[in-house]
XYZ file of C-alpha atoms in Angstrom:
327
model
C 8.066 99.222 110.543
C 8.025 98.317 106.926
C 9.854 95.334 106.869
C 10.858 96.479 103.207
C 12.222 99.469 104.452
C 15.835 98.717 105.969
C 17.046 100.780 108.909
C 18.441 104.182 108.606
C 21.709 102.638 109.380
C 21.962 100.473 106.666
C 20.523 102.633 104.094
C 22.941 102.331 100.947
C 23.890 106.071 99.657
C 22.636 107.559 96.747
C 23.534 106.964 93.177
C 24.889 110.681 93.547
C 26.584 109.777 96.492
C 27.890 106.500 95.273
C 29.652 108.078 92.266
C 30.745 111.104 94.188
C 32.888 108.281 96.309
C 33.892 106.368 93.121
C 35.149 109.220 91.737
C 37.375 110.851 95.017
C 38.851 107.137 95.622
C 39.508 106.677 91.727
C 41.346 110.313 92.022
C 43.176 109.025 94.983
C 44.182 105.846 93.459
C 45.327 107.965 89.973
C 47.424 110.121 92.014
C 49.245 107.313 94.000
C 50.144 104.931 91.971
C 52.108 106.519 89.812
C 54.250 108.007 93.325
C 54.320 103.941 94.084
C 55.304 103.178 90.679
C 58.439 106.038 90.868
C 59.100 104.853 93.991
C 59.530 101.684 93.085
C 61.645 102.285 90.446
C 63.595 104.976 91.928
C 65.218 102.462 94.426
C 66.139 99.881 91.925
C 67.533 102.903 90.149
C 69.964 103.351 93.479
C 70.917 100.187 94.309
C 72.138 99.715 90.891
C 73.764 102.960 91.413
C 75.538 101.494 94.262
C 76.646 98.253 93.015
C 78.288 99.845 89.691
C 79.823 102.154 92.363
C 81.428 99.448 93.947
C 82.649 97.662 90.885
C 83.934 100.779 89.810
C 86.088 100.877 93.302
C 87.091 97.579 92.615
C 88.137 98.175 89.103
C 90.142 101.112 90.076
C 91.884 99.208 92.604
C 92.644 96.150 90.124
C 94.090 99.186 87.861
C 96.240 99.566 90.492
C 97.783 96.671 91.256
C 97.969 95.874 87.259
C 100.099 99.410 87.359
C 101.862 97.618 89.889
C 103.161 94.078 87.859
C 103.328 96.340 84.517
C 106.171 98.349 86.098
C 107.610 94.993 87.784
C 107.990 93.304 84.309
C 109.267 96.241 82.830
C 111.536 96.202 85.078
C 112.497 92.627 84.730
C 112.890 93.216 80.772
C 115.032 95.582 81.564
C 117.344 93.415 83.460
C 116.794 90.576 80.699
C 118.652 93.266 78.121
C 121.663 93.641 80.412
C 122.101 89.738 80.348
C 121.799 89.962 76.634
C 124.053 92.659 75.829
C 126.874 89.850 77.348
C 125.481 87.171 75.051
C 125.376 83.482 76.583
C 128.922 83.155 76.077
C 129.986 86.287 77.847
C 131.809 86.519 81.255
C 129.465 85.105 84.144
C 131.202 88.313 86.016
C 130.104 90.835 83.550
C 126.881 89.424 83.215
C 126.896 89.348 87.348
C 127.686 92.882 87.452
C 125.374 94.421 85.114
C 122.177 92.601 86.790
C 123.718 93.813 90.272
C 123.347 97.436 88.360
C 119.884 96.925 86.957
C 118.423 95.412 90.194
C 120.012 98.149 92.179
C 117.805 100.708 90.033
C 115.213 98.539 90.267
C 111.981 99.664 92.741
C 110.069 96.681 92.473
C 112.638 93.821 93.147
C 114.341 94.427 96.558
C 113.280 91.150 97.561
C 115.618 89.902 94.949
C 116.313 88.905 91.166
C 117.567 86.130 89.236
C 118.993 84.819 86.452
C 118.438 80.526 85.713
C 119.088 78.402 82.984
C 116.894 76.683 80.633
C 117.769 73.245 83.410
C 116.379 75.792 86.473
C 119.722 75.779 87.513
C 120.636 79.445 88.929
C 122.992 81.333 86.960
C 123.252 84.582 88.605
C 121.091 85.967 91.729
C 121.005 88.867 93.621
C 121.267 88.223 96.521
C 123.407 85.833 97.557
C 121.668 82.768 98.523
C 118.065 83.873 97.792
C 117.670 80.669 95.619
C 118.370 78.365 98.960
C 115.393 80.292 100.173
C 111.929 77.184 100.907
C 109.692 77.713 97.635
C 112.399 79.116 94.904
C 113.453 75.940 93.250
C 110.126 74.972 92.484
C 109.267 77.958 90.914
C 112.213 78.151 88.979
C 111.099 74.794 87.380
C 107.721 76.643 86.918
C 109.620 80.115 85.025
C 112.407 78.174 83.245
C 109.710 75.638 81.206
C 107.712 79.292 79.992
C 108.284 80.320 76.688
C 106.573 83.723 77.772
C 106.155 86.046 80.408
C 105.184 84.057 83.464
C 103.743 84.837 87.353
C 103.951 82.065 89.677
C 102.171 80.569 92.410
C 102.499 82.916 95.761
C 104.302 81.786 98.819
C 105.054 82.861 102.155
C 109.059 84.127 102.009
C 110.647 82.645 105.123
C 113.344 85.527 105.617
C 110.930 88.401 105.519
C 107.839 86.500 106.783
C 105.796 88.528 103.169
C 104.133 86.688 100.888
C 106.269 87.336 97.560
C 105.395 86.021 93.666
C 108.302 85.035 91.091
C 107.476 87.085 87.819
C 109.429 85.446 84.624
C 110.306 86.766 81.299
C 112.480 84.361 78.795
C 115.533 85.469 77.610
C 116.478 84.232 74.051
C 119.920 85.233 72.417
C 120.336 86.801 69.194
C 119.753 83.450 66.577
C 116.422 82.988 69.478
C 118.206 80.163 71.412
C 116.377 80.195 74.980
C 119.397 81.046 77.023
C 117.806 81.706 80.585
C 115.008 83.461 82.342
C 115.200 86.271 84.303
C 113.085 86.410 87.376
C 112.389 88.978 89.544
C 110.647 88.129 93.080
C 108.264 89.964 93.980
C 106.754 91.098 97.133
C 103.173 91.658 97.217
C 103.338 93.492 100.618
C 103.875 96.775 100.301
C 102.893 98.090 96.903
C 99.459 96.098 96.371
C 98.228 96.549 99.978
C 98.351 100.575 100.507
C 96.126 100.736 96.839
C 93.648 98.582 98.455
C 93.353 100.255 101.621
C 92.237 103.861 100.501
C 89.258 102.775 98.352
C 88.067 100.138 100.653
C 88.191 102.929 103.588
C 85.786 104.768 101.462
C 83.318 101.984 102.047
C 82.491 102.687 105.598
C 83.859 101.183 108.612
C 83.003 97.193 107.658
C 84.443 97.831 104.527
C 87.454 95.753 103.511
C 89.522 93.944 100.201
C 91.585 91.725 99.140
C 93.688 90.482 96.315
C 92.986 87.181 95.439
C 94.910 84.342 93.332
C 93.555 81.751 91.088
C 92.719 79.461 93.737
C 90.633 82.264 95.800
C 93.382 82.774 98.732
C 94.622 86.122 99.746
C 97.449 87.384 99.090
C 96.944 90.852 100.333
C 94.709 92.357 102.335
C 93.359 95.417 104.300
C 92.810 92.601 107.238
C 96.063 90.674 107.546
C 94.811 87.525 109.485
C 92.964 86.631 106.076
C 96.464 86.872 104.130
C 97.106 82.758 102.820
C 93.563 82.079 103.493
C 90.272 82.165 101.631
C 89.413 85.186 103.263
C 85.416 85.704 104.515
C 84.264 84.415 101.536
C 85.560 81.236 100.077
C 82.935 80.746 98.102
C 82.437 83.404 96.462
C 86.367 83.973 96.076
C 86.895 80.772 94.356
C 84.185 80.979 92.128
C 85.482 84.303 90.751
C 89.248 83.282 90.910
C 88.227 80.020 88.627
C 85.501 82.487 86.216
C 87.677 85.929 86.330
C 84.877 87.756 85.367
C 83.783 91.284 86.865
C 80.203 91.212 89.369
C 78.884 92.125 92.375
C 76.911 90.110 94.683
C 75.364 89.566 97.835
C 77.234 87.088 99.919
C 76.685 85.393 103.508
C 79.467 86.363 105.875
C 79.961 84.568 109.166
C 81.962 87.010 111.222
C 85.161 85.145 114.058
C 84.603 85.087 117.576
C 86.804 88.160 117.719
C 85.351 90.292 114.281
C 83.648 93.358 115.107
C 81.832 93.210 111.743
C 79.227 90.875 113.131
C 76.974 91.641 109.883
C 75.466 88.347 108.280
C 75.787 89.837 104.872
C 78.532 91.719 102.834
C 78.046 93.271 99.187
C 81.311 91.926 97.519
C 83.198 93.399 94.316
C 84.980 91.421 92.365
C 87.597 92.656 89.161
C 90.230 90.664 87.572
C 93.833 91.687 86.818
C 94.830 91.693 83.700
C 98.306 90.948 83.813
C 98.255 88.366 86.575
C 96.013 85.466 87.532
C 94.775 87.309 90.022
C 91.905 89.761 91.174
C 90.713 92.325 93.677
C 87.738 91.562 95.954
C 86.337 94.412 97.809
C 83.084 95.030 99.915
C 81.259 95.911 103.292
C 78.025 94.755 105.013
C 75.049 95.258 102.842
C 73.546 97.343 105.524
C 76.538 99.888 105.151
C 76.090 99.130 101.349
C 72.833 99.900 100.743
C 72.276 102.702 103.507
C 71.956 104.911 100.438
C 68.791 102.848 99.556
C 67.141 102.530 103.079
C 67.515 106.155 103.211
C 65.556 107.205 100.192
C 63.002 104.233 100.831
C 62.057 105.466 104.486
C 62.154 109.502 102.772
C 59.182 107.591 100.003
C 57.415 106.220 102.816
C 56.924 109.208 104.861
C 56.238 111.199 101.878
C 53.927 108.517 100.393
C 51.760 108.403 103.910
C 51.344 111.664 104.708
C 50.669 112.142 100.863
C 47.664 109.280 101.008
C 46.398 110.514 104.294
C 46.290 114.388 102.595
C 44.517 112.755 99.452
C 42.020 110.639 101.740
C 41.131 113.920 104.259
C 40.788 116.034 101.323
C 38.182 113.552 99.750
C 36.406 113.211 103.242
C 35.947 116.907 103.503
C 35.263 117.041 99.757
C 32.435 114.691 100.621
C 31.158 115.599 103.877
C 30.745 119.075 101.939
C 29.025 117.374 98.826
C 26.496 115.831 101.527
C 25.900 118.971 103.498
C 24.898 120.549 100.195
C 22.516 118.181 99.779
C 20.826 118.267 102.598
């Protein structure tokens, strides 16, 4: 043998040849990357989707529960104008019986009203008693020093065992001499819970919320254990109580010994009120989250593969055929 010559096995392929390959693999290559490329940006394209979906949820319910203190305060206004029409030197019994009237139309104030002095003393309350109540006097001091509409610190109501919120509006006389506030207390059970519950049900079965105060503790929630607590997600809850600024992120999530969300991750929503210092948090596990994502990646793979593997056959064949020809 010629040791020039190398074996038949190791013969390189024609010119011909060689370019015939260059040119399937370069079609190949020209007709997947782009696919890749789409791909690529097709997902981003959903998962953004997804997280402006679940601001918008979150947003929707912080609607809510503005809807919510709106009505409250216009409620309490109206109560303020009953004191007024008395003047601050009326009878302490008319004045007593026209807030008895307004909070007795009132819907958001059954856990009671009041009516204090400029000195946090209390003037007029309905009910009975409800000023004796652990908390009040302290946020009476809070409402009576506010020259504006006020919402105070939330605090678990003995009587009822609900956390409740003293909302404030000053209430001047007619030459603008501070003569009281008016404060209506508010209980955060009821109303603010049942318009977090539908849209975080909508979420999937890890899905929960919660409204949040400006220190980051619950106030209400779709899980009541978290309720006076920092919820699953101090962190994250504080930091958006203290910024009160609209986002969604990806947050770590260590689940209780008796959760059945055992998920390491949750995609949390975040919205502020805007007529309270406080703000909705809602979310699920970021597997639930992004399902919508995994879904459409695994339908790209399979459709990428059996794409490549047509593409590569077809050039085989195209040139196994090429090579037949010329021989």
């Amino acid at each position: 043998m010629n040791p020039a010559t190398p074996p038949t096995g190791g013969r390189p392929l024609p010119p011909s040849r060689r370019g015939l390959v260059a040119i399937l693999l370069t079609a190949v290559a020209v007709a997947t990357l782009p696919a890749i490329w789409f791909g690529w940006f097709a997902l981003d394209d959903v998962r953004t989707e997804v997280d402006e979906g679940r601001l918008r949820l979150a947003e929707l319910a912080a609607t809510q529960a503005d809807r919510v203190v709106t009505e409250a305060f216009f409620e309490i206004e109206l109560m303020a104008q009953a004191i007024q029409l008395h003047g601050p030197g009326g009878a302490s019994e008319a004045r007593a019986a026209a807030l008895r009237t307004a909070h007795g139309q009132a819907a958001s104030f059954h856990a009671g009203v009041l009516f204090i002095g400029p000195d946090a003393t209390v003037i007029i309350e309905e009910p009975a008693r409800r000023a004796t109540d652990t908390g009040i006097p302290a946020v009476l001091e809070e409402a009576a020093s506010r020259d504006d509409r006020s919402v105070s610190r939330p605090w678990l109501e003995e009587a009822s065992n609900h956390i409740v919120a003293a909302l404030g509006v000053p209430v001047f006389s007619a030459d603008e001499e501070r003569v009281g506030t008016m404060v209506g207390i508010l209980d955060l059970a009821e109303p603010l819970v049942s318009d977090l519950v539908v849209p975080a049900a909508r979420l999937g079965p890890t899905g929960h919320a919660d409204l949040v105060d400006e220190r980051g503790m619950v106030l209400a929630s779709t899980n009541p254990a978290h309720l006076l607590t920092a919820g699953d997600h101090p962190d994250f809850y504080g930091r958006m109580a203290i910024t009160r600024t609209s986002g969604v992120e990806r947050v770590a999530h260590d689940p209780g010994a008796l959760s059945l969300d055992r998920s390491e991750w949750h995609v949390m929503a975040y919205a502020p009120l805007q007529n309270a210092p406080w703000g909705v948090a809602m979310g699920a596990s970021d597997t639930e989250t992004y399902e919508p994502v995994a879904r459409l990646q695994r339908r790209l793979i399979v459709l990428g593969a059996a794409s490549a593997v047509v593409l590569l056959l077809g050039a085989a064949l195209a040139l196994r055929h090429a090579s037949s020809l010329r021989d």
